[in-house]
Structure formats: C-alpha cells, structure tokens
Amino acid sequence: MSLQTYWENRLEAEYHAQIEEAERYEAELEAEKSRIDEAAKNGDELMIEAINDAVGALSDDDLELQWLAFGSGAWDKLSEFRDKAIEVVAKRNLKNEYGNYN
C-alpha cells in the first residue's frame, strides 16, 4: 500500500467518522429537545425557566414581554420561538458531551 493510498484511506475514514458523529449528535439533539419539551409541558419549572431564559436571549424586544406565556401553558402560541428556545436548551445540555458541536 502506497503512502498516498494510506493517506486517502485515512482521510476517508475520518470523513465517515465525522458524518457518523454528526448523525449521532442530531439524533441525540432531537431526543433531548423532545425530553425538554415534554418535561416543560408536564410543569417542570426548571425546564420552563430554562426555555424562558433562552427565549429572552433569542427574541426581539417585544417578544421578551411575552415570555410568561410559556410558563402559563400557552404552548401553541409563539411555537417557533419556543422550539428555537428548546433547541438552545438542548444544545446547552449536550455541550458537555459534544462541546460546541453544530
């Protein structure tokens, strides 16, 4: 096996490992988002607070006034911001395992 072939095989293996890691991360991120959403819907105040904090960090000035809606059970309202906030919380939760993976 030539050095070039060895190098090409190594690069290909690293590429496939990165793809597998990205797929694993995406699967875990989706599972974590579902877990956070379900916990918040079931009244987990820590999750609701984490989502509210993320909404405040993501939102426009006028949306910041509406952060209480999430804590009061208005799950269908502002769902786009809630989903983004849940993703922020999920990424934060997975950061210890994956670092700043995106």
Short mmCIF file of N, CA and C in Angstrom, two decimals, residues 3-83:
data_model
loop_
_atom_site.label_atom_id
_atom_site.label_comp_id
_atom_site.label_asym_id
_atom_site.label_seq_id
_atom_site.Cartn_x
_atom_site.Cartn_y
_atom_site.Cartn_z
N LEU A 3 1.94 5.22 0.31
CA LEU A 3 1.69 6.26 1.31
C LEU A 3 0.47 7.10 0.93
N GLN A 4 0.32 7.39 -0.36
CA GLN A 4 -0.82 8.18 -0.81
C GLN A 4 -2.13 7.43 -0.58
N THR A 5 -2.15 6.15 -0.89
CA THR A 5 -3.35 5.33 -0.65
C THR A 5 -3.68 5.27 0.83
N TYR A 6 -2.65 5.09 1.65
CA TYR A 6 -2.86 5.08 3.10
C TYR A 6 -3.47 6.40 3.55
N TRP A 7 -2.91 7.51 3.07
CA TRP A 7 -3.39 8.84 3.45
C TRP A 7 -4.84 9.04 2.98
N GLU A 8 -5.17 8.65 1.76
CA GLU A 8 -6.53 8.77 1.23
C GLU A 8 -7.50 7.93 2.05
N ASN A 9 -7.10 6.73 2.40
CA ASN A 9 -7.96 5.87 3.23
C ASN A 9 -8.19 6.47 4.60
N ARG A 10 -7.13 7.04 5.16
CA ARG A 10 -7.26 7.68 6.47
C ARG A 10 -8.20 8.87 6.42
N LEU A 11 -8.05 9.71 5.37
CA LEU A 11 -8.95 10.86 5.21
C LEU A 11 -10.39 10.42 5.04
N GLU A 12 -10.60 9.38 4.25
CA GLU A 12 -11.95 8.85 4.04
C GLU A 12 -12.54 8.32 5.34
N ALA A 13 -11.75 7.62 6.13
CA ALA A 13 -12.22 7.10 7.42
C ALA A 13 -12.57 8.23 8.37
N GLU A 14 -11.74 9.27 8.40
CA GLU A 14 -12.03 10.42 9.26
C GLU A 14 -13.31 11.13 8.82
N TYR A 15 -13.49 11.24 7.50
CA TYR A 15 -14.70 11.87 6.96
C TYR A 15 -15.94 11.09 7.38
N HIS A 16 -15.88 9.77 7.24
CA HIS A 16 -17.03 8.95 7.63
C HIS A 16 -17.28 9.00 9.13
N ALA A 17 -16.22 9.07 9.91
CA ALA A 17 -16.37 9.19 11.36
C ALA A 17 -17.05 10.51 11.72
N GLN A 18 -16.70 11.59 11.02
CA GLN A 18 -17.34 12.89 11.26
C GLN A 18 -18.82 12.84 10.89
N ILE A 19 -19.15 12.19 9.79
CA ILE A 19 -20.56 12.06 9.39
C ILE A 19 -21.33 11.27 10.42
N GLU A 20 -20.76 10.16 10.88
CA GLU A 20 -21.43 9.36 11.90
C GLU A 20 -21.62 10.15 13.20
N GLU A 21 -20.61 10.92 13.58
CA GLU A 21 -20.71 11.74 14.79
C GLU A 21 -21.81 12.79 14.63
N ALA A 22 -21.90 13.41 13.45
CA ALA A 22 -22.94 14.41 13.19
C ALA A 22 -24.32 13.78 13.25
N GLU A 23 -24.46 12.60 12.68
CA GLU A 23 -25.75 11.90 12.73
C GLU A 23 -26.13 11.53 14.16
N ARG A 24 -25.15 11.07 14.93
CA ARG A 24 -25.40 10.72 16.33
C ARG A 24 -25.81 11.97 17.12
N TYR A 25 -25.10 13.07 16.88
CA TYR A 25 -25.43 14.32 17.56
C TYR A 25 -26.85 14.77 17.21
N GLU A 26 -27.21 14.75 15.95
CA GLU A 26 -28.55 15.17 15.53
C GLU A 26 -29.63 14.30 16.18
N ALA A 27 -29.40 13.00 16.24
CA ALA A 27 -30.37 12.10 16.87
C ALA A 27 -30.50 12.41 18.36
N GLU A 28 -29.37 12.62 19.02
CA GLU A 28 -29.41 12.95 20.45
C GLU A 28 -30.02 14.32 20.69
N LEU A 29 -29.76 15.27 19.79
CA LEU A 29 -30.35 16.60 19.93
C LEU A 29 -31.87 16.52 19.81
N GLU A 30 -32.38 15.76 18.84
CA GLU A 30 -33.82 15.62 18.69
C GLU A 30 -34.44 14.94 19.92
N ALA A 31 -33.77 13.93 20.44
CA ALA A 31 -34.27 13.25 21.64
C ALA A 31 -34.28 14.20 22.84
N GLU A 32 -33.22 15.00 22.98
CA GLU A 32 -33.13 15.95 24.09
C GLU A 32 -34.19 17.04 23.96
N LYS A 33 -34.43 17.50 22.74
CA LYS A 33 -35.47 18.51 22.52
C LYS A 33 -36.84 17.96 22.91
N SER A 34 -37.11 16.72 22.54
CA SER A 34 -38.39 16.09 22.91
C SER A 34 -38.52 15.95 24.41
N ARG A 35 -37.43 15.54 25.06
CA ARG A 35 -37.44 15.37 26.52
C ARG A 35 -37.70 16.71 27.21
N ILE A 36 -37.04 17.76 26.75
CA ILE A 36 -37.21 19.09 27.35
C ILE A 36 -38.64 19.59 27.13
N ASP A 37 -39.14 19.43 25.92
CA ASP A 37 -40.49 19.88 25.61
C ASP A 37 -41.51 19.15 26.48
N GLU A 38 -41.35 17.85 26.59
CA GLU A 38 -42.29 17.05 27.40
C GLU A 38 -42.21 17.44 28.87
N ALA A 39 -41.00 17.61 29.37
CA ALA A 39 -40.83 17.99 30.78
C ALA A 39 -41.48 19.34 31.05
N ALA A 40 -41.28 20.28 30.15
CA ALA A 40 -41.88 21.61 30.33
C ALA A 40 -43.40 21.54 30.25
N LYS A 41 -43.92 20.76 29.33
CA LYS A 41 -45.38 20.61 29.21
C LYS A 41 -45.97 19.97 30.46
N ASN A 42 -45.15 19.14 31.15
CA ASN A 42 -45.61 18.49 32.38
C ASN A 42 -45.35 19.34 33.62
N GLY A 43 -44.94 20.59 33.40
CA GLY A 43 -44.82 21.53 34.51
C GLY A 43 -43.47 21.58 35.19
N ASP A 44 -42.44 21.00 34.60
CA ASP A 44 -41.10 21.06 35.18
C ASP A 44 -40.63 22.51 35.17
N GLU A 45 -40.62 23.13 36.33
CA GLU A 45 -40.33 24.56 36.41
C GLU A 45 -38.91 24.90 36.01
N LEU A 46 -37.97 24.01 36.26
CA LEU A 46 -36.59 24.26 35.83
C LEU A 46 -36.49 24.32 34.31
N MET A 47 -37.20 23.41 33.62
CA MET A 47 -37.19 23.41 32.16
C MET A 47 -37.91 24.65 31.62
N ILE A 48 -39.02 25.00 32.24
CA ILE A 48 -39.76 26.19 31.81
C ILE A 48 -38.89 27.42 31.97
N GLU A 49 -38.19 27.51 33.07
CA GLU A 49 -37.31 28.65 33.31
C GLU A 49 -36.17 28.68 32.29
N ALA A 50 -35.59 27.52 32.00
CA ALA A 50 -34.50 27.45 31.01
C ALA A 50 -35.00 27.87 29.64
N ILE A 51 -36.20 27.44 29.27
CA ILE A 51 -36.78 27.82 27.98
C ILE A 51 -37.05 29.32 27.96
N ASN A 52 -37.61 29.83 29.04
CA ASN A 52 -37.88 31.27 29.12
C ASN A 52 -36.60 32.08 28.99
N ASP A 53 -35.54 31.64 29.65
CA ASP A 53 -34.26 32.33 29.54
C ASP A 53 -33.76 32.32 28.10
N ALA A 54 -33.89 31.18 27.43
CA ALA A 54 -33.46 31.07 26.04
C ALA A 54 -34.31 31.95 25.13
N VAL A 55 -35.61 32.01 25.39
CA VAL A 55 -36.49 32.88 24.60
C VAL A 55 -36.04 34.33 24.74
N GLY A 56 -35.73 34.74 25.95
CA GLY A 56 -35.27 36.10 26.17
C GLY A 56 -33.99 36.39 25.42
N ALA A 57 -33.12 35.40 25.32
CA ALA A 57 -31.85 35.60 24.62
C ALA A 57 -32.03 35.61 23.11
N LEU A 58 -33.05 34.92 22.61
CA LEU A 58 -33.26 34.80 21.16
C LEU A 58 -34.16 35.87 20.58
N SER A 59 -35.01 36.45 21.38
CA SER A 59 -36.16 37.17 20.85
C SER A 59 -35.92 38.65 20.62
N ASP A 60 -36.89 39.21 19.94
CA ASP A 60 -36.95 40.66 19.75
C ASP A 60 -37.44 41.30 21.05
N ASP A 61 -37.31 42.61 21.15
CA ASP A 61 -37.72 43.32 22.37
C ASP A 61 -39.19 43.08 22.72
N ASP A 62 -40.07 43.10 21.72
CA ASP A 62 -41.49 42.93 22.03
C ASP A 62 -41.81 41.51 22.48
N LEU A 63 -41.05 40.52 22.03
CA LEU A 63 -41.31 39.15 22.45
C LEU A 63 -40.88 38.92 23.89
N GLU A 64 -39.89 39.64 24.34
CA GLU A 64 -39.43 39.48 25.72
C GLU A 64 -40.55 39.76 26.71
N LEU A 65 -41.50 40.60 26.34
CA LEU A 65 -42.63 40.89 27.22
C LEU A 65 -43.59 39.72 27.30
N GLN A 66 -43.47 38.77 26.36
CA GLN A 66 -44.43 37.67 26.31
C GLN A 66 -43.86 36.37 26.87
N TRP A 67 -42.69 36.40 27.48
CA TRP A 67 -42.06 35.16 27.94
C TRP A 67 -42.91 34.43 28.97
N LEU A 68 -43.74 35.13 29.71
CA LEU A 68 -44.60 34.49 30.70
C LEU A 68 -45.62 33.55 30.08
N ALA A 69 -45.94 33.77 28.82
CA ALA A 69 -46.90 32.90 28.14
C ALA A 69 -46.46 31.45 28.17
N PHE A 70 -45.16 31.21 28.07
CA PHE A 70 -44.68 29.84 28.08
C PHE A 70 -44.91 29.18 29.44
N GLY A 71 -44.69 29.92 30.49
CA GLY A 71 -44.89 29.38 31.83
C GLY A 71 -46.35 29.19 32.18
N SER A 72 -47.23 29.93 31.49
CA SER A 72 -48.65 29.82 31.81
C SER A 72 -49.36 28.81 30.91
N GLY A 73 -48.61 28.05 30.14
CA GLY A 73 -49.21 26.97 29.36
C GLY A 73 -49.65 27.35 27.97
N ALA A 74 -49.26 28.47 27.45
CA ALA A 74 -49.65 28.88 26.10
C ALA A 74 -48.70 28.24 25.09
N TRP A 75 -48.70 26.92 25.02
CA TRP A 75 -47.72 26.18 24.22
C TRP A 75 -47.92 26.35 22.73
N ASP A 76 -49.14 26.58 22.29
CA ASP A 76 -49.38 26.71 20.85
C ASP A 76 -49.04 28.09 20.34
N LYS A 77 -48.98 29.07 21.22
CA LYS A 77 -48.64 30.42 20.82
C LYS A 77 -47.13 30.56 20.79
N LEU A 78 -46.66 31.30 19.85
CA LEU A 78 -45.23 31.58 19.75
C LEU A 78 -44.40 30.30 19.66
N SER A 79 -44.95 29.29 19.00
CA SER A 79 -44.30 27.98 18.97
C SER A 79 -42.94 28.02 18.27
N GLU A 80 -42.78 28.88 17.29
CA GLU A 80 -41.49 28.96 16.62
C GLU A 80 -40.39 29.38 17.59
N PHE A 81 -40.67 30.38 18.40
CA PHE A 81 -39.68 30.83 19.39
C PHE A 81 -39.48 29.79 20.48
N ARG A 82 -40.55 29.13 20.86
CA ARG A 82 -40.43 28.08 21.88
C ARG A 82 -39.54 26.96 21.36
N ASP A 83 -39.76 26.55 20.11
CA ASP A 83 -38.96 25.47 19.53
C ASP A 83 -37.49 25.86 19.42
#
